[in-house]
């Protein structure tokens, strides 16, 4: 056993749920390890998607790291991890990043716990451990430590990519961002608590109904969960309350609470996981910038470092959160967000407009320099931590200094256009070869296989020759072998196509034998995998 003799953890049963009601898929107990071994033996005759990926994609260091990562909850293991993370703080910017994300994870951990406790109390179940396990404090602490440790590894990887110049620090770390406004935070928390109690109540009801049907000799499969309306404008698979969230994708309430709900589910690490999709994008953009203007007499324009001259489409953009990170790194790029939900497109437009407002405000106040923002952020974090009684070591406060951009930074920046289109990914209203880049974040696992294949062909059609397609979605079987035995249980959280997705070879869907694209790169980040493809010239 990897556990020290003095450390024991009760193994959860298959029916127990973890953080925010989702099924336990961690490898941290003997039962799961035994099940994983059995699953591995049973599937030895076939290859997992993770194994297939290795034959087709250039894999980053993150792939091997996450394939082998596990949480060592022993005292020595925790000390080793903390020392490793401490070694990543090499500058004031690093200290800012870690302080911000430590507070971020702590906030979402507390908020999620409050939602679970409220849900249990309303259901008459009393107050149990909100983390998962057997409901006891010890089990809850161990499970919570595992979740926090994984979040810390995500942040370490995220910071490493920033240091390597793959993308900028998160734009929402600036102290003038609305997330530091107590009124804004209180409103989001109120909406989340209401949504969490509703979601978990529906999840419990669905499990009880499935158990009753199974006991009566019927199918244990969960009942259909339709949204509040029918419409020939939407495919049947779309009219479901995915994740048991209110109204599925079809209400303002759902759109307004989605970001805070998903970030709570992942303890604040979802943004960092999504930003991994910027890694292949940065490599592609460097390639395009270095190419300069084409010499073949074509009408294609040269691409600049700020993204000007390139066009990007995000499929299923949802609330537009990831799109703001794209635009913050390539502000001159013309972008389009496509989604089937008009309610989520409204939220995406709001987020885009807010990013533009923040971008101009920060540049006007600081002349484009970053030193002042770092100083302000450190002081804000230190002051807030002191008020709430959280001890922090002294944070270095750098002197503000002008950026190298000089007068150009102080001028008005030309921001690329951002348009929004309501359409399905499998039937896009764009001409052939319309976009240089297409991104697709957390869509594929919610599509039935036939829609997934249709979306792949449509993406290949509207992508320009030589263009880039980036897919970011849930890890699949073989990506993190320790999770394989129970990975499919996330499908029980009203994800009807999840089990099919995690066993699907995406290279067969998007690659040469599918949509006709060429596999390029692969990265992993905790629960997320990122695959990129290129369209042959």
Short mmCIF file of C-alpha atoms in Angstrom, two decimals, residues 163-375:
data_model
loop_
_atom_site.label_atom_id
_atom_site.label_comp_id
_atom_site.label_asym_id
_atom_site.label_seq_id
_atom_site.Cartn_x
_atom_site.Cartn_y
_atom_site.Cartn_z
CA UNK A 163 6.70 31.71 -17.53
CA UNK A 164 7.38 29.96 -20.83
CA UNK A 165 5.53 32.75 -22.64
CA UNK A 166 2.63 30.58 -23.79
CA UNK A 167 0.01 33.03 -22.48
CA UNK A 168 -0.52 36.04 -20.23
CA UNK A 169 -1.48 36.00 -16.54
CA UNK A 170 -5.27 35.88 -16.02
CA UNK A 171 -6.76 39.28 -16.77
CA UNK A 172 -9.25 38.94 -13.92
CA UNK A 173 -6.46 39.05 -11.31
CA UNK A 174 -6.45 42.83 -11.55
CA UNK A 175 -7.77 44.35 -8.29
CA UNK A 176 -10.30 46.54 -10.10
CA UNK A 177 -12.09 43.44 -11.43
CA UNK A 178 -15.69 43.09 -10.25
CA UNK A 179 -14.97 39.78 -8.52
CA UNK A 180 -13.30 41.80 -5.75
CA UNK A 181 -16.55 43.70 -5.21
CA UNK A 182 -18.37 42.24 -2.17
CA UNK A 183 -21.79 43.02 -3.66
CA UNK A 184 -20.98 41.16 -6.88
CA UNK A 185 -19.65 38.19 -4.93
CA UNK A 186 -22.67 38.12 -2.61
CA UNK A 187 -25.05 38.09 -5.58
CA UNK A 188 -23.20 35.20 -7.23
CA UNK A 189 -23.09 33.25 -3.97
CA UNK A 190 -26.82 33.71 -3.40
CA UNK A 191 -27.57 32.40 -6.89
CA UNK A 192 -25.18 29.50 -6.45
CA UNK A 193 -26.66 28.32 -3.13
CA UNK A 194 -30.12 28.32 -4.68
CA UNK A 195 -28.90 26.42 -7.74
CA UNK A 196 -26.83 23.95 -5.73
CA UNK A 197 -29.72 22.91 -3.50
CA UNK A 198 -31.93 22.46 -6.56
CA UNK A 199 -29.32 20.51 -8.53
CA UNK A 200 -28.47 18.15 -5.70
CA UNK A 201 -32.14 17.58 -4.90
CA UNK A 202 -32.79 16.55 -8.51
CA UNK A 203 -29.74 14.31 -8.50
CA UNK A 204 -30.92 12.51 -5.35
CA UNK A 205 -34.43 12.14 -6.75
CA UNK A 206 -33.11 10.65 -9.98
CA UNK A 207 -30.99 8.10 -8.11
CA UNK A 208 -33.91 7.11 -5.88
CA UNK A 209 -36.18 6.70 -8.90
CA UNK A 210 -33.56 4.60 -10.70
CA UNK A 211 -33.15 2.39 -7.62
CA UNK A 212 -36.93 1.92 -7.39
CA UNK A 213 -37.16 0.96 -11.06
CA UNK A 214 -34.30 -1.48 -10.67
CA UNK A 215 -35.90 -3.05 -7.58
CA UNK A 216 -39.13 -3.50 -9.55
CA UNK A 217 -37.27 -5.35 -12.29
CA UNK A 218 -37.10 -2.43 -14.68
CA UNK A 219 -34.14 -0.56 -16.10
CA UNK A 220 -31.92 1.27 -13.63
CA UNK A 221 -31.19 3.91 -16.24
CA UNK A 222 -32.14 7.42 -15.12
CA UNK A 223 -35.37 8.85 -16.41
CA UNK A 224 -35.36 11.46 -19.16
CA UNK A 225 -34.96 15.01 -17.89
CA UNK A 226 -36.57 17.40 -20.33
CA UNK A 227 -36.28 21.17 -20.20
CA UNK A 228 -39.26 23.48 -19.85
CA UNK A 229 -40.03 23.70 -23.56
CA UNK A 230 -40.05 21.81 -26.84
CA UNK A 231 -38.85 23.36 -30.08
CA UNK A 232 -38.06 22.14 -33.59
CA UNK A 233 -35.22 24.69 -33.60
CA UNK A 234 -33.13 22.50 -31.28
CA UNK A 235 -31.94 18.89 -31.65
CA UNK A 236 -33.52 16.43 -29.22
CA UNK A 237 -30.27 15.77 -27.36
CA UNK A 238 -30.06 19.47 -26.48
CA UNK A 239 -33.42 19.64 -24.70
CA UNK A 240 -32.15 18.00 -21.52
CA UNK A 241 -31.25 19.42 -18.12
CA UNK A 242 -27.56 18.52 -18.30
CA UNK A 243 -25.97 18.21 -14.82
CA UNK A 244 -29.54 18.61 -13.45
CA UNK A 245 -28.98 22.36 -13.80
CA UNK A 246 -32.07 24.55 -13.90
CA UNK A 247 -33.57 24.69 -17.43
CA UNK A 248 -30.54 23.04 -19.00
CA UNK A 249 -29.04 25.60 -21.38
CA UNK A 250 -32.29 27.43 -21.95
CA UNK A 251 -32.77 30.20 -19.39
CA UNK A 252 -31.15 33.36 -18.13
CA UNK A 253 -30.96 31.86 -14.65
CA UNK A 254 -28.91 28.93 -15.93
CA UNK A 255 -26.51 31.21 -17.85
CA UNK A 256 -25.97 33.57 -14.92
CA UNK A 257 -25.02 30.84 -12.45
CA UNK A 258 -23.09 28.50 -14.78
CA UNK A 259 -19.58 29.91 -14.28
CA UNK A 260 -19.73 30.00 -10.50
CA UNK A 261 -21.27 26.51 -10.42
CA UNK A 262 -18.60 24.89 -12.58
CA UNK A 263 -15.75 26.70 -10.85
CA UNK A 264 -17.11 25.52 -7.49
CA UNK A 265 -17.27 21.98 -8.84
CA UNK A 266 -13.57 22.20 -9.74
CA UNK A 267 -12.52 24.29 -6.71
CA UNK A 268 -11.60 27.26 -8.88
CA UNK A 269 -9.25 25.40 -11.24
CA UNK A 270 -11.49 25.33 -14.31
CA UNK A 271 -10.09 28.56 -15.77
CA UNK A 272 -6.54 27.21 -15.48
CA UNK A 273 -7.57 23.92 -17.09
CA UNK A 274 -9.19 25.80 -19.96
CA UNK A 275 -6.14 28.01 -20.43
CA UNK A 276 -4.18 24.88 -21.40
CA UNK A 277 -5.97 25.21 -24.76
CA UNK A 278 -3.94 28.39 -25.30
CA UNK A 279 -0.72 26.33 -25.47
CA UNK A 280 -1.17 24.95 -29.02
CA UNK A 281 -2.71 28.28 -30.03
CA UNK A 282 0.45 30.14 -28.97
CA UNK A 283 2.65 27.79 -31.00
CA UNK A 284 0.44 28.20 -34.04
CA UNK A 285 0.36 31.99 -33.72
CA UNK A 286 4.16 32.20 -33.46
CA UNK A 287 4.37 30.13 -36.61
CA UNK A 288 1.96 32.43 -38.44
CA UNK A 289 3.71 35.61 -37.27
CA UNK A 290 7.08 34.25 -38.41
CA UNK A 291 5.66 33.36 -41.82
CA UNK A 292 4.86 36.99 -42.57
CA UNK A 293 2.86 37.91 -45.65
CA UNK A 294 2.33 35.07 -48.15
CA UNK A 295 4.41 35.16 -51.32
CA UNK A 296 2.11 33.05 -53.46
CA UNK A 297 -0.03 35.95 -54.63
CA UNK A 298 -2.97 34.94 -52.42
CA UNK A 299 -5.18 37.49 -50.68
CA UNK A 300 -4.27 36.17 -47.22
CA UNK A 301 -2.94 38.81 -44.83
CA UNK A 302 0.05 38.63 -42.52
CA UNK A 303 -0.69 37.85 -38.87
CA UNK A 304 0.64 40.15 -36.16
CA UNK A 305 1.68 39.27 -32.63
CA UNK A 306 -1.54 40.78 -31.23
CA UNK A 307 -3.57 38.45 -33.43
CA UNK A 308 -4.55 41.03 -36.05
CA UNK A 309 -4.96 39.35 -39.42
CA UNK A 310 -6.30 36.10 -37.95
CA UNK A 311 -9.87 34.96 -37.40
CA UNK A 312 -10.93 32.61 -34.60
CA UNK A 313 -14.19 30.75 -34.00
CA UNK A 314 -15.14 29.26 -30.66
CA UNK A 315 -17.66 26.43 -30.93
CA UNK A 316 -20.21 26.24 -28.12
CA UNK A 317 -18.76 29.36 -26.51
CA UNK A 318 -21.27 29.25 -23.64
CA UNK A 319 -20.80 32.28 -21.41
CA UNK A 320 -17.74 33.35 -23.41
CA UNK A 321 -15.36 32.93 -20.48
CA UNK A 322 -12.62 31.17 -22.45
CA UNK A 323 -13.06 33.61 -25.32
CA UNK A 324 -12.03 36.48 -23.02
CA UNK A 325 -8.72 34.70 -22.32
CA UNK A 326 -8.17 34.28 -26.06
CA UNK A 327 -8.87 37.96 -26.69
CA UNK A 328 -6.71 39.07 -23.77
CA UNK A 329 -3.75 37.28 -25.34
CA UNK A 330 -4.57 38.29 -28.92
CA UNK A 331 -6.57 41.53 -28.63
CA UNK A 332 -6.26 42.35 -32.32
CA UNK A 333 -7.76 39.03 -33.44
CA UNK A 334 -11.25 38.97 -34.95
CA UNK A 335 -13.30 36.42 -33.03
CA UNK A 336 -16.69 34.74 -33.32
CA UNK A 337 -18.53 32.89 -30.58
CA UNK A 338 -21.06 30.28 -31.67
CA UNK A 339 -23.61 28.70 -29.36
CA UNK A 340 -27.06 27.17 -29.62
CA UNK A 341 -28.41 28.92 -26.52
CA UNK A 342 -29.51 32.55 -26.92
CA UNK A 343 -29.38 32.93 -23.14
CA UNK A 344 -25.74 31.91 -22.96
CA UNK A 345 -24.90 34.12 -25.94
CA UNK A 346 -26.32 37.10 -24.05
CA UNK A 347 -24.02 36.26 -21.14
CA UNK A 348 -21.10 35.81 -23.52
CA UNK A 349 -21.70 39.25 -24.99
CA UNK A 350 -21.79 40.76 -21.50
CA UNK A 351 -18.53 39.05 -20.58
CA UNK A 352 -16.91 40.22 -23.80
CA UNK A 353 -18.01 43.79 -23.23
CA UNK A 354 -16.76 43.68 -19.65
CA UNK A 355 -13.36 42.40 -20.79
CA UNK A 356 -13.12 45.27 -23.30
CA UNK A 357 -14.01 47.76 -20.58
CA UNK A 358 -11.42 46.29 -18.21
CA UNK A 359 -8.77 46.20 -20.93
CA UNK A 360 -9.17 49.88 -21.73
CA UNK A 361 -9.45 50.91 -18.09
CA UNK A 362 -6.24 49.14 -17.06
CA UNK A 363 -4.25 50.36 -20.05
CA UNK A 364 -5.40 53.95 -19.60
CA UNK A 365 -4.60 53.89 -15.88
CA UNK A 366 -1.23 52.18 -16.21
CA UNK A 367 -0.07 53.15 -19.67
CA UNK A 368 0.15 49.46 -20.52
CA UNK A 369 2.65 48.73 -17.72
CA UNK A 370 2.24 45.76 -15.40
CA UNK A 371 4.21 46.76 -12.32
CA UNK A 372 1.49 48.92 -10.80
CA UNK A 373 -1.17 46.26 -11.27
CA UNK A 374 1.02 43.68 -9.55
CA UNK A 375 1.63 46.03 -6.64
#
